PDB file of C-alpha atoms in Angstrom:
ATOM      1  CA  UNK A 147     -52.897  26.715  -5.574  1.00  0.00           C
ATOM      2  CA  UNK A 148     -53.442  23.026  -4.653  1.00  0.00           C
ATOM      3  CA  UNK A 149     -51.738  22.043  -8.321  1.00  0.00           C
ATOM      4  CA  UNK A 150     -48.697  24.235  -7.044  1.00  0.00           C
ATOM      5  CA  UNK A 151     -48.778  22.532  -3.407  1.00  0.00           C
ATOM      6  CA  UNK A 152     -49.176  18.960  -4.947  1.00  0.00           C
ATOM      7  CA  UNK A 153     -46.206  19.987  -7.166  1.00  0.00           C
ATOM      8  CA  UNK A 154     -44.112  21.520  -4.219  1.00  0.00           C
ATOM      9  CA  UNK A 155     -44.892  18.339  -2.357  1.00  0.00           C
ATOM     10  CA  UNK A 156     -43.718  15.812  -5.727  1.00  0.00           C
ATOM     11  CA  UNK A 157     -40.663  17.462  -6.065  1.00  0.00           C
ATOM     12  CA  UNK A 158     -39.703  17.423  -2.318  1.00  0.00           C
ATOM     13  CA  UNK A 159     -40.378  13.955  -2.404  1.00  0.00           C
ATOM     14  CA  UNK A 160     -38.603  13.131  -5.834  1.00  0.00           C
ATOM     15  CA  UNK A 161     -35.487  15.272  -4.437  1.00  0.00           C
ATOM     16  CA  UNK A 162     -35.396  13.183  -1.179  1.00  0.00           C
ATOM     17  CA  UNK A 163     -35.658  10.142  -3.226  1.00  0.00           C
ATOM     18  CA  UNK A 164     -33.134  11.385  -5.025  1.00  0.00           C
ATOM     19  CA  UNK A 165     -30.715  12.548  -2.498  1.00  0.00           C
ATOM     20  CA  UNK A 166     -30.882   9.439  -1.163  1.00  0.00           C
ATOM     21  CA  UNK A 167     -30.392   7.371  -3.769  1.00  0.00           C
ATOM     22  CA  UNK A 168     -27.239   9.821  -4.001  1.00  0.00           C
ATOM     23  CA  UNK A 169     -26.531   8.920  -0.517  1.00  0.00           C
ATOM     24  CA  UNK A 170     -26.301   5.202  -1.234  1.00  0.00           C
ATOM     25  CA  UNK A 171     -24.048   5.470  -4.253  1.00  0.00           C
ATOM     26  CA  UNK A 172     -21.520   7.539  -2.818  1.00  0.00           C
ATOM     27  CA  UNK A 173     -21.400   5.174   0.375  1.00  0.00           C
ATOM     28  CA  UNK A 174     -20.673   2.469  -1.906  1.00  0.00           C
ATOM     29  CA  UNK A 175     -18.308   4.019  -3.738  1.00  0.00           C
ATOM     30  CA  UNK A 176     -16.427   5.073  -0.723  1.00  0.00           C
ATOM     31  CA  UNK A 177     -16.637   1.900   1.406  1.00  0.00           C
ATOM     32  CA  UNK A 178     -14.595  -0.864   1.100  1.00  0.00           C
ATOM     33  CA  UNK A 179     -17.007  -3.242  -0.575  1.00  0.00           C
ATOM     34  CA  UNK A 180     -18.106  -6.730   0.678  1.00  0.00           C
ATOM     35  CA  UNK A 181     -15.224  -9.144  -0.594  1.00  0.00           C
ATOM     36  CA  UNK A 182     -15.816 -12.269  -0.995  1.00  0.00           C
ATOM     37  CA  UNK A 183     -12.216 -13.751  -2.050  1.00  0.00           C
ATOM     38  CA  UNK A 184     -10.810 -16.677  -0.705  1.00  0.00           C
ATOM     39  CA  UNK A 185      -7.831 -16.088   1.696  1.00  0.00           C
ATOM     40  CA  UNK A 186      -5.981 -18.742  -0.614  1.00  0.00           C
ATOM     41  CA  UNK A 187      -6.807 -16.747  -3.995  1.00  0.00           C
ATOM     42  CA  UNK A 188      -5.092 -13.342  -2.252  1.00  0.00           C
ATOM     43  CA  UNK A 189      -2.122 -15.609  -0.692  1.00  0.00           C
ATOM     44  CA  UNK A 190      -1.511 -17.106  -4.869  1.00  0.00           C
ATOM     45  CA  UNK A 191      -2.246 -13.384  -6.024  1.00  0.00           C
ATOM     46  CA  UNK A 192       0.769 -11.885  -3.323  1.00  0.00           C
ATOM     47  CA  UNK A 193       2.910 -14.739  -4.119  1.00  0.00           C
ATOM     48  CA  UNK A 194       3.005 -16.391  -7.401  1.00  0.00           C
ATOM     49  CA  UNK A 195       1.798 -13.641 -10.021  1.00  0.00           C
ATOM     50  CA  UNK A 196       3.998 -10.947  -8.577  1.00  0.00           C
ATOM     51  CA  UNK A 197       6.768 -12.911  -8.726  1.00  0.00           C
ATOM     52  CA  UNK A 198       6.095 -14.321 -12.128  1.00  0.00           C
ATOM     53  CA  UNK A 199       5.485 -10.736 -13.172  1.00  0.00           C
ATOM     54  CA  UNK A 200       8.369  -8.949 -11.627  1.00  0.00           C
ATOM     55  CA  UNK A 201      10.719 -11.668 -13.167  1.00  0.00           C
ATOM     56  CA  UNK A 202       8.926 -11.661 -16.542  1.00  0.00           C
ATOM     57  CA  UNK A 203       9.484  -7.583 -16.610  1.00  0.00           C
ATOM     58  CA  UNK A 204      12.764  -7.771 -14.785  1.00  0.00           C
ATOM     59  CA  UNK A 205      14.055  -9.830 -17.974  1.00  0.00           C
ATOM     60  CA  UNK A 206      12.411  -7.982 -20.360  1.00  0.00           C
ATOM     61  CA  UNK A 207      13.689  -4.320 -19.321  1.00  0.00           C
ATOM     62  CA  UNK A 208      17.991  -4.916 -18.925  1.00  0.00           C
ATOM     63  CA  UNK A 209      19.414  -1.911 -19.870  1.00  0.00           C
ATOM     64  CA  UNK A 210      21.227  -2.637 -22.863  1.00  0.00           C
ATOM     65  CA  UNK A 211      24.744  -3.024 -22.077  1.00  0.00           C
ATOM     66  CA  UNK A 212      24.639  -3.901 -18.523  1.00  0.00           C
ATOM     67  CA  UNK A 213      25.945  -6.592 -17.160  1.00  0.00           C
ATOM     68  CA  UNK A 214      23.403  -9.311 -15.235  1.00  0.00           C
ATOM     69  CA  UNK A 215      25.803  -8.444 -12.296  1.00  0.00           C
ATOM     70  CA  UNK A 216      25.506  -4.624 -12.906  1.00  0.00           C
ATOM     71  CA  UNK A 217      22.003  -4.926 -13.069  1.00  0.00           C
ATOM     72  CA  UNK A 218      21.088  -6.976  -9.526  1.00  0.00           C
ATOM     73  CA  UNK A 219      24.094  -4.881  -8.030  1.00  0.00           C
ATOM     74  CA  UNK A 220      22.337  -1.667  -9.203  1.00  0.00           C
ATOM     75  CA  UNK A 221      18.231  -3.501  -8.186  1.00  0.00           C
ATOM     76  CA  UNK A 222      19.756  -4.727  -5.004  1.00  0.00           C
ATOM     77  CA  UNK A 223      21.869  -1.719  -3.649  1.00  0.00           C
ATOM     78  CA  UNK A 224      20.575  -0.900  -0.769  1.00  0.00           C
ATOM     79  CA  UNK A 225      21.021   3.044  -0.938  1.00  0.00           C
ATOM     80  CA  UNK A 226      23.686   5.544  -0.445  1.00  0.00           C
ATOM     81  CA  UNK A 227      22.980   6.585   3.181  1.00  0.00           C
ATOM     82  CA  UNK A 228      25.106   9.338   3.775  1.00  0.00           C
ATOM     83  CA  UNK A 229      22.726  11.687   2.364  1.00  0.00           C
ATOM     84  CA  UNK A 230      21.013  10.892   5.753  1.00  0.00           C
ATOM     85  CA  UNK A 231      23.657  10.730   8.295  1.00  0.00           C
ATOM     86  CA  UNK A 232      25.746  13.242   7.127  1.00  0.00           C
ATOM     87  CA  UNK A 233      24.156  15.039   4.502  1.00  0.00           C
ATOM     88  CA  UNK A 234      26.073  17.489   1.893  1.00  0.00           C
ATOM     89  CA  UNK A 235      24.765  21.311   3.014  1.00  0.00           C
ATOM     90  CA  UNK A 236      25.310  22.543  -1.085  1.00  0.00           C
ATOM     91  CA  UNK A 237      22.544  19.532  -2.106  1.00  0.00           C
ATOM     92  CA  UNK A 238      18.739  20.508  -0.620  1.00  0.00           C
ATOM     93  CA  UNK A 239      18.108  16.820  -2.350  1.00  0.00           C
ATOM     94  CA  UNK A 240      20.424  15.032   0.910  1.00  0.00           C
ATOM     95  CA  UNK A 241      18.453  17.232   3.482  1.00  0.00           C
ATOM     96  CA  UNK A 242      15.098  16.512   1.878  1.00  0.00           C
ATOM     97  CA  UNK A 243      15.764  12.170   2.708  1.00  0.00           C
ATOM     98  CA  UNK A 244      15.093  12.381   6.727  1.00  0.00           C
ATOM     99  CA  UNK A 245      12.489  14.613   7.064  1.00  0.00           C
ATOM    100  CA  UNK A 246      10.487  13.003   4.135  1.00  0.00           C
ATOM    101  CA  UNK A 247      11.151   9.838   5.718  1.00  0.00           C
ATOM    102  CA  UNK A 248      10.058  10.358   9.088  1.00  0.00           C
ATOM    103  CA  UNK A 249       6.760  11.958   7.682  1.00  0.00           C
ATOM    104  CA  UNK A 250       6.342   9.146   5.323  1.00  0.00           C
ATOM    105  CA  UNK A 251       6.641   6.518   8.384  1.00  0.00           C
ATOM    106  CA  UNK A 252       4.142   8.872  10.485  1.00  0.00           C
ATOM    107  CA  UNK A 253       1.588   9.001   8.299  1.00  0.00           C
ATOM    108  CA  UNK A 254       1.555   5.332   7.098  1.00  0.00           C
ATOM    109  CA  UNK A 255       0.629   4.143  10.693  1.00  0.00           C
ATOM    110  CA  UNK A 256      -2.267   7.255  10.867  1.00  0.00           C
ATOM    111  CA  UNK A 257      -3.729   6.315   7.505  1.00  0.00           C
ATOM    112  CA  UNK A 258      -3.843   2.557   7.986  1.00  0.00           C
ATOM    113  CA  UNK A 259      -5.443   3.196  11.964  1.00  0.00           C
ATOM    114  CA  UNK A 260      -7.729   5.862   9.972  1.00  0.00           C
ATOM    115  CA  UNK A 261      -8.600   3.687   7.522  1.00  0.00           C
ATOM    116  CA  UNK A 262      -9.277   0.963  10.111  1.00  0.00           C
ATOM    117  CA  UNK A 263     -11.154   2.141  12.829  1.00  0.00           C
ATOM    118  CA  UNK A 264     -13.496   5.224  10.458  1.00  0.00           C
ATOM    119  CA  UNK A 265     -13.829   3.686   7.232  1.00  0.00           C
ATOM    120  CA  UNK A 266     -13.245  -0.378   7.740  1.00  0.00           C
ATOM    121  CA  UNK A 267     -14.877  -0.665  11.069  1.00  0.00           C
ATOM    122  CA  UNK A 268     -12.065  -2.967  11.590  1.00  0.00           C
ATOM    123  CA  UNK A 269     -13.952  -5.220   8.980  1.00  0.00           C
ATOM    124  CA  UNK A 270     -10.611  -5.837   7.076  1.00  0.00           C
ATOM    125  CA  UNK A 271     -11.768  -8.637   4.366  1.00  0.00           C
ATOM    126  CA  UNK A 272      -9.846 -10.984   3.544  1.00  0.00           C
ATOM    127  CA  UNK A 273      -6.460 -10.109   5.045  1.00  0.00           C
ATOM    128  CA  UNK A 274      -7.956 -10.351   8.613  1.00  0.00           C
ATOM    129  CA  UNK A 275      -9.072 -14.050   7.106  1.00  0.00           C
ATOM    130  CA  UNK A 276      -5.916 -14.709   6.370  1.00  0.00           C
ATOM    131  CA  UNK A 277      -3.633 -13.174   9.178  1.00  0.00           C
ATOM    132  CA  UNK A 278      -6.157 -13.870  12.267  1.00  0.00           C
ATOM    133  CA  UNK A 279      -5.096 -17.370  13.005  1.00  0.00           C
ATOM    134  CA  UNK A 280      -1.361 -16.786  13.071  1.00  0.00           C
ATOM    135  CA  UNK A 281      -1.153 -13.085  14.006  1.00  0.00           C
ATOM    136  CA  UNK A 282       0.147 -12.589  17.588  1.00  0.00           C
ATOM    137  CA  UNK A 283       2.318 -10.217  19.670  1.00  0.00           C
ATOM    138  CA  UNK A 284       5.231 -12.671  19.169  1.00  0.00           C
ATOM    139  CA  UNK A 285       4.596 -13.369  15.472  1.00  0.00           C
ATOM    140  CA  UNK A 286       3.736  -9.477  14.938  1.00  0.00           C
ATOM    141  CA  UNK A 287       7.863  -8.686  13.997  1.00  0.00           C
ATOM    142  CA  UNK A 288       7.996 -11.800  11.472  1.00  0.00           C
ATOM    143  CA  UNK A 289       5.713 -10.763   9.949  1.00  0.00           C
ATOM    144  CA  UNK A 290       6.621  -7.220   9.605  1.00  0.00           C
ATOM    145  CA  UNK A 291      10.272  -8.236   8.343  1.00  0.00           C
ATOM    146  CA  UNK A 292       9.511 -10.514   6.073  1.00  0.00           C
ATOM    147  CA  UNK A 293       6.118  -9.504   4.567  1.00  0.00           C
ATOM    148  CA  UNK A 294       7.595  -6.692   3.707  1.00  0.00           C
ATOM    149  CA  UNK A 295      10.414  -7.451   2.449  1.00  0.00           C
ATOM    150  CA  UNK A 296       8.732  -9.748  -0.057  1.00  0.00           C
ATOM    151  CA  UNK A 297       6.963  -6.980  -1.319  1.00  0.00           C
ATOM    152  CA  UNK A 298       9.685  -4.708  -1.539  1.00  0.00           C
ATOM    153  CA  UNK A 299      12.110  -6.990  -3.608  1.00  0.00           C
ATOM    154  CA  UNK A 300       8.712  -7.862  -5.857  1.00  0.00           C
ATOM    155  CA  UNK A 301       7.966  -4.133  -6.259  1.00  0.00           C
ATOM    156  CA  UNK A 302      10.828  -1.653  -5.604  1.00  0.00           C
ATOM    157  CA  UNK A 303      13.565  -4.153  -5.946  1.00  0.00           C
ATOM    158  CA  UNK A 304      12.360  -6.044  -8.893  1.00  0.00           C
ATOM    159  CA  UNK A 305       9.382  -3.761 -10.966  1.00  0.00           C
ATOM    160  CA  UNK A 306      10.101  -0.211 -10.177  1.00  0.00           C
ATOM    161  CA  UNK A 307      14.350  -0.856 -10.696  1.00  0.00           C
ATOM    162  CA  UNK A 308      13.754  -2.807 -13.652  1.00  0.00           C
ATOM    163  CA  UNK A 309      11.846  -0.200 -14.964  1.00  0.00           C
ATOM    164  CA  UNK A 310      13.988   2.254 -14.274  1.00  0.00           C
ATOM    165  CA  UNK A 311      17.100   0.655 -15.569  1.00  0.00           C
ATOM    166  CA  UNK A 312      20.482   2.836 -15.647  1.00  0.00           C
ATOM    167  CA  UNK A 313      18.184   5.770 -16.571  1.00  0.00           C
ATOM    168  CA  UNK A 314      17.485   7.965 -13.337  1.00  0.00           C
ATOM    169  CA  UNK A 315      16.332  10.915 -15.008  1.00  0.00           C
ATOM    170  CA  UNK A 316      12.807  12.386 -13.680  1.00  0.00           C
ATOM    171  CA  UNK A 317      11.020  11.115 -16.822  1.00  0.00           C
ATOM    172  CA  UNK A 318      12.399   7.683 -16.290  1.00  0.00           C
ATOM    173  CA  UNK A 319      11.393   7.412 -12.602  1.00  0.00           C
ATOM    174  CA  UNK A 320       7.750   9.035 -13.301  1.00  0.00           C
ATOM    175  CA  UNK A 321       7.186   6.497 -15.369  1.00  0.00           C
ATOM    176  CA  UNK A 322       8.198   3.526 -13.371  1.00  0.00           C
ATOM    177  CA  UNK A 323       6.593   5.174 -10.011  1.00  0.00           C
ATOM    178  CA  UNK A 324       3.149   5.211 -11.477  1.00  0.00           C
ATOM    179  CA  UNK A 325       3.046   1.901 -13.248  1.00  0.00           C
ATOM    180  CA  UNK A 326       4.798   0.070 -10.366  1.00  0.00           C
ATOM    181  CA  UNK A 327       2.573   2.117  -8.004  1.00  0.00           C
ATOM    182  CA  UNK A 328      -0.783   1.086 -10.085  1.00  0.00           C
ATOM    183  CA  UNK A 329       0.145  -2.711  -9.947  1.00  0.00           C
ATOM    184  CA  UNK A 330       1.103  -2.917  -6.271  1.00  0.00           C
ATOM    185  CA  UNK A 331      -2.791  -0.505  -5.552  1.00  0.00           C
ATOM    186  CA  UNK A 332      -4.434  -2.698  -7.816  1.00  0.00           C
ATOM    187  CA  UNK A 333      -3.537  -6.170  -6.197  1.00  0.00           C
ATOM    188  CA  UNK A 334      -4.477  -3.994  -2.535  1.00  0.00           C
ATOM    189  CA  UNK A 335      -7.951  -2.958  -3.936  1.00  0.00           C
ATOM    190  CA  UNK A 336      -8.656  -6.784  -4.842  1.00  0.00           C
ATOM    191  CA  UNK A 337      -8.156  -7.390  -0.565  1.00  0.00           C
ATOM    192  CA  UNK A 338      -5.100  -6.263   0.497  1.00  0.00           C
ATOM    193  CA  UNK A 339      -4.657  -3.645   3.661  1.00  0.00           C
ATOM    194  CA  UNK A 340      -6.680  -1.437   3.269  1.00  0.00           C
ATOM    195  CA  UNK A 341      -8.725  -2.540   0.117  1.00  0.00           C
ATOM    196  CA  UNK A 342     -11.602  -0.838  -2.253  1.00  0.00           C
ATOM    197  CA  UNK A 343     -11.315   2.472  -3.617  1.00  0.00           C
ATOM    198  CA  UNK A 344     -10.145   4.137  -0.923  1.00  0.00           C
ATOM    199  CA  UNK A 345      -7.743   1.404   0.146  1.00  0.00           C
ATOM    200  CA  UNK A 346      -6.059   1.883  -4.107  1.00  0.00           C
ATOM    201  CA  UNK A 347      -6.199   5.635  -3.475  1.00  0.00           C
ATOM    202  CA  UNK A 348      -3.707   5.108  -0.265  1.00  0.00           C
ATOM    203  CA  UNK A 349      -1.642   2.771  -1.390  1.00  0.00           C
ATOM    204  CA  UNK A 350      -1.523   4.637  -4.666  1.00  0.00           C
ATOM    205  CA  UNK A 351       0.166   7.561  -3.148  1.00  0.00           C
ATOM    206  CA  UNK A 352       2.229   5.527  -0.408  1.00  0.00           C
ATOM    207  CA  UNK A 353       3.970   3.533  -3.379  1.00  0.00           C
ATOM    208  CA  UNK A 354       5.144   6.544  -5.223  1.00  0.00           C
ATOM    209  CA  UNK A 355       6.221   7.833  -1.470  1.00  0.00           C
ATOM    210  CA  UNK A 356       8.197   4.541  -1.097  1.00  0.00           C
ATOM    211  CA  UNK A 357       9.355   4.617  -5.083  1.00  0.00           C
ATOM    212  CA  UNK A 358      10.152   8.704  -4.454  1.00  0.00           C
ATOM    213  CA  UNK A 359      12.652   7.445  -1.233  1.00  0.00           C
ATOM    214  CA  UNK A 360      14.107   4.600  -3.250  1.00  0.00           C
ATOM    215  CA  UNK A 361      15.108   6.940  -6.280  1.00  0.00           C
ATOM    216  CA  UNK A 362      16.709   9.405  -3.831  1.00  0.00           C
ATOM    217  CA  UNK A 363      19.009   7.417  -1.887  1.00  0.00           C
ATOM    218  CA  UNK A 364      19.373   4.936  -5.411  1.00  0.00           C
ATOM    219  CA  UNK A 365      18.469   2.039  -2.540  1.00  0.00           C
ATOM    220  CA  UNK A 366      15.210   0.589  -1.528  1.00  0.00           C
ATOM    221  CA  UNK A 367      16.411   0.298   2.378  1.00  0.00           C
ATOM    222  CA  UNK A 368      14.463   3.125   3.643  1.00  0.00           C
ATOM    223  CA  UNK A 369      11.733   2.046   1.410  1.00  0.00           C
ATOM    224  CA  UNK A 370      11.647  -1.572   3.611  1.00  0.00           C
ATOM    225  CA  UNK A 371      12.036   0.237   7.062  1.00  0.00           C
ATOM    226  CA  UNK A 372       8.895   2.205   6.155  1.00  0.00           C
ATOM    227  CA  UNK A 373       7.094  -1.042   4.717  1.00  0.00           C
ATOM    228  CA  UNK A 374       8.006  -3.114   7.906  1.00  0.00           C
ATOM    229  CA  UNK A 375       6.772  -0.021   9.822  1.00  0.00           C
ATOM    230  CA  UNK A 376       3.451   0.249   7.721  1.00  0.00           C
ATOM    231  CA  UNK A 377       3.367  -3.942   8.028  1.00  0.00           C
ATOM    232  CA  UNK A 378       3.767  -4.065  12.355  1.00  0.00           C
ATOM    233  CA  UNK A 379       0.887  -1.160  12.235  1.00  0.00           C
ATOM    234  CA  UNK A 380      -1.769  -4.070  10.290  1.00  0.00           C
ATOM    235  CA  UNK A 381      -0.299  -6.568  12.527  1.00  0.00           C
ATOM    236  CA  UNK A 382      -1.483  -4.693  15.370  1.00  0.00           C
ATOM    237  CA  UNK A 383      -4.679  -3.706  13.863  1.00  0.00           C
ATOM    238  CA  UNK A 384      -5.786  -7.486  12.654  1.00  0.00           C
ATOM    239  CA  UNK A 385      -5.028  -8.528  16.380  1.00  0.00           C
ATOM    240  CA  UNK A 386      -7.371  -5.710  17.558  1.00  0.00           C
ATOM    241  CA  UNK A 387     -10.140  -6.164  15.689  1.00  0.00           C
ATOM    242  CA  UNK A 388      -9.865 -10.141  16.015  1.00  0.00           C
ATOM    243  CA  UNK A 389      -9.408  -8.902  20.368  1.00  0.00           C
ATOM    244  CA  UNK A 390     -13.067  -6.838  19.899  1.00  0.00           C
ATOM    245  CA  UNK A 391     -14.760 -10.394  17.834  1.00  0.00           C
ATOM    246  CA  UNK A 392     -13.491 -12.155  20.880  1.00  0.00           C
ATOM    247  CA  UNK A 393     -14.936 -10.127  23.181  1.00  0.00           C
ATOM    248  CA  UNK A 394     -18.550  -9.667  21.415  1.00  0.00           C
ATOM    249  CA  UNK A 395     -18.352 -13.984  21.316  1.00  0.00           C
ATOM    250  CA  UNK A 396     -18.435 -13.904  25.227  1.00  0.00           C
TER     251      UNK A 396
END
């Protein structure tokens, strides 16, 4: 009896251990983890290797036979909106673009305050590095307009249209979704907004959102509106968390 209660007792004990051991795996794996990355090394990643890649890939994927003026007219275009102000009642595609654009935009700004305030703490690495000495109510638009729309001409402008080329068959835009989507998650998991695994996971799926939008209306305009949308909602949160350091200083 006392062989069976010391055994009782070592298993208890080794399935405590082990739970949490279990425990502290799974909070790493789900927590943004502690970055240590210059705000200079993310500011040369955003900058000069997207660039240098979407121009390297941009070159390397002209449809054969298009013009170089075809092709920036056809990357550049900024969509055929009509399919949102007056859309066609015989094509369910037109009256799909609002409504999945207005729930695209809503969700953005809950998943990034989510992501924030329940899984960040409003620890957001280096982006709050790099945005915390310039990030105020009047710089807040700036920033949304043009942040995003370097990312958009890097990503949906430059990658995802030069991978699509002329093609814009389903195949064709699968394809250049998930490889332009990978790219942009994997530069955010390296310290973007939000970072980690969770932070790849959500911008995983919010690319192919933006890429799904920019294939629909052939145009990446919507695609900026939600980016400048998603951009104005980190604005916001950098100067809130830097307004809660202030006020645990005092």
């Amino acid at each position: 009896a006392k062989s069976n209660q010391a055994l009782g007792s070592m298993t208890s004990l080794a399935a405590t251990a082990w739970g949490g051991e279990l425990r502290q795996l799974l909070r790493r794996i789900l927590t943004p983890p502690p970055l240590n990355l210059p705000a200079e090394l993310i500011l040369m990643l955003d900058w000069q290797t997207l660039i240098g890649l979407s121009s390297a890939l941009v070159l390397s994927f002209f449809t054969p036979g298009e013009s170089i003026s075809d092709c920036f007219t056809r990357m550049f275009a900024l969509g055929n909106l009509s399919s949102v102000t007056h859309p066609n009642p015989s094509s369910p595609s037109d009256w799909m673009v609002l409504p999945f654009f207005i729930i695209l935009c809503l969700s953005t700004a809950v998943a990034l305050a989510s992501w924030s305030f329940l899984v960040a703490n409003q620890h957001h690495g280096p982006v709050q590095e790099l945005l915390e000495p310039i990030m105020t109510w009047t710089s807040l638009p700036i920033f949304g307009f043009y942040n995003a729309l370097s990312e958009e001409i890097d990503f949906r402008v430059l990658l995802f249209s030069a991978l699509m080329g002329s093609d814009l068959s389903l195949q064709s835009f699968v394809s250049a979704a998930s490889l332009s989507s990978v790219l942009f998650a994997g530069f955010h998991y390296l310290g973007g907004f939000p970072y980690g695994i969770i932070g790849f996971l959500m911008v995983l799926v919010w690319s192919l959102a933006l890429s799904l939008v920019t294939w629909m209306t052939s145009g990446f305009l919507l695609a900026y509106l939600a980016h400048v949308l998603a951009d104005v909602v980190i604005g916001v949160l950098v100067i809130l968390a830097k307004n809660r350091k202030d006020r645990k200083d005092l």
